[in-house]
mmCIF file with all atom_site columns, C-alpha atoms in Angstrom:
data_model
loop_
_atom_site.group_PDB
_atom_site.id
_atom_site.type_symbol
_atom_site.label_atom_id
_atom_site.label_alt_id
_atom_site.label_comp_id
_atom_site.label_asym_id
_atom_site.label_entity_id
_atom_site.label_seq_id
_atom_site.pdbx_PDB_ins_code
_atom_site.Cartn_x
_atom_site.Cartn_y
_atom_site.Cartn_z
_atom_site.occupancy
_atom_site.B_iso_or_equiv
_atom_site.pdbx_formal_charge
_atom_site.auth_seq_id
_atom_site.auth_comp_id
_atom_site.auth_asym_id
_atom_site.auth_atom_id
_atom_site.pdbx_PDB_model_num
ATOM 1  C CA . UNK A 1 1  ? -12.189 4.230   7.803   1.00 38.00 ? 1  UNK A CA 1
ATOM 2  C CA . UNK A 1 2  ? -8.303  4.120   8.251   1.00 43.00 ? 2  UNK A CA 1
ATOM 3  C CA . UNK A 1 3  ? -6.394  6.241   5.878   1.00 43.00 ? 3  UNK A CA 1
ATOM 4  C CA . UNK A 1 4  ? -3.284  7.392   5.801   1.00 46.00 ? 4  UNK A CA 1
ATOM 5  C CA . UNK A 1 5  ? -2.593  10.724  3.760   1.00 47.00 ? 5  UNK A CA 1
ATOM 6  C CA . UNK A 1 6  ? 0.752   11.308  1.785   1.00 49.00 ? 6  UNK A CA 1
ATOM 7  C CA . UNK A 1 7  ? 0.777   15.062  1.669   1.00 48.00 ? 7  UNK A CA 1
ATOM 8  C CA . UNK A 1 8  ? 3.889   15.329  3.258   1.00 50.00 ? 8  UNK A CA 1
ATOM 9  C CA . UNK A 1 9  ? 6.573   14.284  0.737   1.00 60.00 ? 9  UNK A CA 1
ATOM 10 C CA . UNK A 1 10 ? 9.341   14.383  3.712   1.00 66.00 ? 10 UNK A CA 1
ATOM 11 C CA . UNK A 1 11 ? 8.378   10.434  4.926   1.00 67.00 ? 11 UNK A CA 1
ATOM 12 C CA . UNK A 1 12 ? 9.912   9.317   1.563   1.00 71.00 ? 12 UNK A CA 1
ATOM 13 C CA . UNK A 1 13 ? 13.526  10.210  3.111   1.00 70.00 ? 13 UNK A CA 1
ATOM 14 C CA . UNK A 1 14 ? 12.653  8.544   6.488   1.00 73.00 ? 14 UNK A CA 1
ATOM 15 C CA . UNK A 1 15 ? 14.722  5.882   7.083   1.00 88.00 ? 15 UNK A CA 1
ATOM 16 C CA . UNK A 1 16 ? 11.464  3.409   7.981   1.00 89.00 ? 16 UNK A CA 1
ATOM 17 C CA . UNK A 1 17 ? 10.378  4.503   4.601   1.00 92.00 ? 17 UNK A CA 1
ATOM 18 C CA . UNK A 1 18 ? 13.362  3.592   2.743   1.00 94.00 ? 18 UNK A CA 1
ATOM 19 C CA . UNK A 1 19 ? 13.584  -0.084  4.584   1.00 95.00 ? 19 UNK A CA 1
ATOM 20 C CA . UNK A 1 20 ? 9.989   -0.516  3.654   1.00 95.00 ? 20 UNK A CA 1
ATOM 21 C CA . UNK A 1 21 ? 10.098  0.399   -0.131  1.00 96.00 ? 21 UNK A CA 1
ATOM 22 C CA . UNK A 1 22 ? 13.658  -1.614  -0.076  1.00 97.00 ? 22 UNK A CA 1
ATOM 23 C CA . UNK A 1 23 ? 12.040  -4.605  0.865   1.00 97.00 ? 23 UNK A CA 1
ATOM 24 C CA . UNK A 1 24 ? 8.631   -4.634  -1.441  1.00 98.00 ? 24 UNK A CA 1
ATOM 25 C CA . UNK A 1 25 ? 11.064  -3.756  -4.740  1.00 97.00 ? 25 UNK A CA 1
ATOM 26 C CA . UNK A 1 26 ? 11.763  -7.147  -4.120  1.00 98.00 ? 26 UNK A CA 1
ATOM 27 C CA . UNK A 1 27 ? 8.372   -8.611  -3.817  1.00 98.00 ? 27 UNK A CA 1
ATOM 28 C CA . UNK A 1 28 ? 6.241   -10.208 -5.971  1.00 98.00 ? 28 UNK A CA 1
ATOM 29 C CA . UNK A 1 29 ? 2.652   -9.053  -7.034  1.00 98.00 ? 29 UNK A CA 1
ATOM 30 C CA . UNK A 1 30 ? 0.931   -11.678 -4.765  1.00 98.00 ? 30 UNK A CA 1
ATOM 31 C CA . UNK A 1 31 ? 3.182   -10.751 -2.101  1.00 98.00 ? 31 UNK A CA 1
ATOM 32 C CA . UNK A 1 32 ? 2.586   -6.784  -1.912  1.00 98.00 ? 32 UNK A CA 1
ATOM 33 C CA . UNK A 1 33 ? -1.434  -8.159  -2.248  1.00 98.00 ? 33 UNK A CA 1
ATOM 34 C CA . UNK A 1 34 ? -0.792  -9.967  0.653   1.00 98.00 ? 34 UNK A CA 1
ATOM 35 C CA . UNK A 1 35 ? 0.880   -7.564  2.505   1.00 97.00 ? 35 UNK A CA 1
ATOM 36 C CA . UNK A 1 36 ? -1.852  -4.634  1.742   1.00 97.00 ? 36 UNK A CA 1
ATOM 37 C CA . UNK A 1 37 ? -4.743  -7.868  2.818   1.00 97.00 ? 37 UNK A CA 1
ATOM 38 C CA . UNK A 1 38 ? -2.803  -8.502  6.228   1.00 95.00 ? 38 UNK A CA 1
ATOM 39 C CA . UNK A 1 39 ? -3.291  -4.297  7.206   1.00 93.00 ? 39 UNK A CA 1
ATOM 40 C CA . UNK A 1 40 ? -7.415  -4.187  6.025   1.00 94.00 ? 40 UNK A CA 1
ATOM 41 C CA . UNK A 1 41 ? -9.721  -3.861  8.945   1.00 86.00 ? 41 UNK A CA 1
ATOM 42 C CA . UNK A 1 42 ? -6.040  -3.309  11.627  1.00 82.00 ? 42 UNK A CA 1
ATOM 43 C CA . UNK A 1 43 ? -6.982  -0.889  13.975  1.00 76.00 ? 43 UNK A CA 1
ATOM 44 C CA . UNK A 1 44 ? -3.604  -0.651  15.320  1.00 71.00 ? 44 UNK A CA 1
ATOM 45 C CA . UNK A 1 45 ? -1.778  2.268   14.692  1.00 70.00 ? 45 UNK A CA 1
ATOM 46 C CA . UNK A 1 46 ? 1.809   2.834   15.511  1.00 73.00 ? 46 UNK A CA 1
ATOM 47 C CA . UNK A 1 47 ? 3.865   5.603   13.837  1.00 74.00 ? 47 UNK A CA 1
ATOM 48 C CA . UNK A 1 48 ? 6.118   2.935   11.488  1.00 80.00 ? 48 UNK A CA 1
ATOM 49 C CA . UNK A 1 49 ? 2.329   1.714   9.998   1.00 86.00 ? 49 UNK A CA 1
ATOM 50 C CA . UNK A 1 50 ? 2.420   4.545   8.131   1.00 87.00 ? 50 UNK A CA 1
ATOM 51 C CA . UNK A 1 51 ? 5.649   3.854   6.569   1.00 90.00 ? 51 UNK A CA 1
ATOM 52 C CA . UNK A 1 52 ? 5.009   1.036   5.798   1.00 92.00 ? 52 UNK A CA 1
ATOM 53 C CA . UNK A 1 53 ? 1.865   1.418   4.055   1.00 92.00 ? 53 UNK A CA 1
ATOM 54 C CA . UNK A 1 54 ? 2.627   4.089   2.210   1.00 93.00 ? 54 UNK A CA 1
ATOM 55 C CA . UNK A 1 55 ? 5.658   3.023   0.819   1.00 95.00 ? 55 UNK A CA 1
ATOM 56 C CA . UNK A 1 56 ? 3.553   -0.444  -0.155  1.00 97.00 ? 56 UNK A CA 1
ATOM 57 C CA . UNK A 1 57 ? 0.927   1.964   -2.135  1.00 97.00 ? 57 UNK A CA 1
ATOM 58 C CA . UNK A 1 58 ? 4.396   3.247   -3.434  1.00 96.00 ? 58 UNK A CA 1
ATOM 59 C CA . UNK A 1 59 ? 5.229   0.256   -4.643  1.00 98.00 ? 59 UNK A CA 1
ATOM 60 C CA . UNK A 1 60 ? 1.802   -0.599  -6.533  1.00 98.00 ? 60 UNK A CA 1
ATOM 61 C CA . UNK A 1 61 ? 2.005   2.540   -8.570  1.00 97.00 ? 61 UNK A CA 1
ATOM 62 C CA . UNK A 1 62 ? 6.105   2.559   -9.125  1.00 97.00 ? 62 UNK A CA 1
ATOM 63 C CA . UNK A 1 63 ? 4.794   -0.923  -11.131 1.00 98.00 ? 63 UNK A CA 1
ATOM 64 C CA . UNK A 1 64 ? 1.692   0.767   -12.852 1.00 98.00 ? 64 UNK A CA 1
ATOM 65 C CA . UNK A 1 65 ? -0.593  -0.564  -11.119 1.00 98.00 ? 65 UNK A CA 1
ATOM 66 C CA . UNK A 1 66 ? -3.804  0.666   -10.929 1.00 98.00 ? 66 UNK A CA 1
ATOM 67 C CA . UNK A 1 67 ? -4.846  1.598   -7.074  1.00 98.00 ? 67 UNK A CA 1
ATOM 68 C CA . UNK A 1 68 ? -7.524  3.810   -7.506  1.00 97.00 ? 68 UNK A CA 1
ATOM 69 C CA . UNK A 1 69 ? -10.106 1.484   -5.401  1.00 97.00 ? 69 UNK A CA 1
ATOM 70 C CA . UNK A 1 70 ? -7.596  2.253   -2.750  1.00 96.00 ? 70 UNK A CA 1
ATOM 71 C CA . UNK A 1 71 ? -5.998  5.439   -2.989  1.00 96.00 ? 71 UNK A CA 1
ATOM 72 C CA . UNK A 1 72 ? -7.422  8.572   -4.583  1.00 94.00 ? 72 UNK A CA 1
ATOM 73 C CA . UNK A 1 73 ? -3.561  10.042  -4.315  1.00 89.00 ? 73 UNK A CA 1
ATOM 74 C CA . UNK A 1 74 ? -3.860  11.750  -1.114  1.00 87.00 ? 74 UNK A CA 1
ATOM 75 C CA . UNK A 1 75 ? -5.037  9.009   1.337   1.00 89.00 ? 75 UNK A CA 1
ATOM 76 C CA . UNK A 1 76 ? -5.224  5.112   1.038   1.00 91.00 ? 76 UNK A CA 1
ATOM 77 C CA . UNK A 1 77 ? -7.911  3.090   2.364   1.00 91.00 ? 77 UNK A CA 1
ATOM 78 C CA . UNK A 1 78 ? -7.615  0.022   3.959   1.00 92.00 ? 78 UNK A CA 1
ATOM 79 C CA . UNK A 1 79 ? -11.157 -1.113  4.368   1.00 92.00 ? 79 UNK A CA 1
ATOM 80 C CA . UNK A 1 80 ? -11.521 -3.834  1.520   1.00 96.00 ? 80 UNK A CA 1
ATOM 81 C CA . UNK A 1 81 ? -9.369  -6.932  0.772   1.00 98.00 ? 81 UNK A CA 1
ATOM 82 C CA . UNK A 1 82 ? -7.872  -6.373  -2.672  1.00 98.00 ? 82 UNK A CA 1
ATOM 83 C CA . UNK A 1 83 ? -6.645  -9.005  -5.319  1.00 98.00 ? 83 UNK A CA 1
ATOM 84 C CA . UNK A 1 84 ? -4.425  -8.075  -8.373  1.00 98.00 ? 84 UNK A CA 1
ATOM 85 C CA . UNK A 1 85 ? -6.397  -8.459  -11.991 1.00 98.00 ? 85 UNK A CA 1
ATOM 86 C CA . UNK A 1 86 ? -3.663  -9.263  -13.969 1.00 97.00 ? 86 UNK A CA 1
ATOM 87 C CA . UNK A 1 87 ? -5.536  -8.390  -17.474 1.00 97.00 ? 87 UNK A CA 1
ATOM 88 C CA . UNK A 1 88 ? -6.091  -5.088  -16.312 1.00 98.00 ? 88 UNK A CA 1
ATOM 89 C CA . UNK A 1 89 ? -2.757  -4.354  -14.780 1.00 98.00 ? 89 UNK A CA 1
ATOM 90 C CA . UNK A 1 90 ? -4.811  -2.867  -11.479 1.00 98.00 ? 90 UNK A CA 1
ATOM 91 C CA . UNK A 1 91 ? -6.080  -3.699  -7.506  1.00 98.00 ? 91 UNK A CA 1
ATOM 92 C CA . UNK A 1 92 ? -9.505  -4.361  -7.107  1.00 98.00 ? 92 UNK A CA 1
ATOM 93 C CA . UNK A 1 93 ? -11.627 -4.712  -4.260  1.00 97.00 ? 93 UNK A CA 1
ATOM 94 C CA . UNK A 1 94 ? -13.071 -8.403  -3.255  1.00 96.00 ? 94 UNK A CA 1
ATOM 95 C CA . UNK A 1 95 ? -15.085 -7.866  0.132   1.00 84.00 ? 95 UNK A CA 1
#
């Protein structure tokens, strides 16, 4: 189970974080789906992965979307492909 935990609110200022969260603000929906698809099942793990995914989670819930099949607000999972219901304004989980 991969998982990354965001109890340490000091990665927000990290300068990987900030050129992460920069860069999904201007995403699409679709886009920050397919970005959070491309990570499920990696089993790589380099220090800037966590940047990166957290500030995508970020992302999700700065729009209001829901992520709870995902994230339970301390760690994210990336075990399941997701796809964005639209109607319900949240993630859910396809695989």
């Amino acid at each position: 189970m991969e998982e990354i935990s965001s109890n340490n609110k000091d990665y927000q200022t990290h300068v990987y974080y900030l050129k992460f969260a920069l860069q999904f603000a201007d995403y699409q929906v679709d886009e920050l789906v397919d970005s959070f698809n491309h990570e499920v099942n990696n089993k790589g793990w380099v220090g800037m992965r966590a940047y990166h995914d957290r500030a995508l989670i970020d992302e999700f819930i700065r729009r209001g979307i829901d992520v709870s099949c995902v994230h339970n607000g301390h760690s994210t999972w990336f075990n399941h492909h997701v796809r964005y219901n639209i109607f319900e304004n949240k993630l859910e989980t396809i695989d």
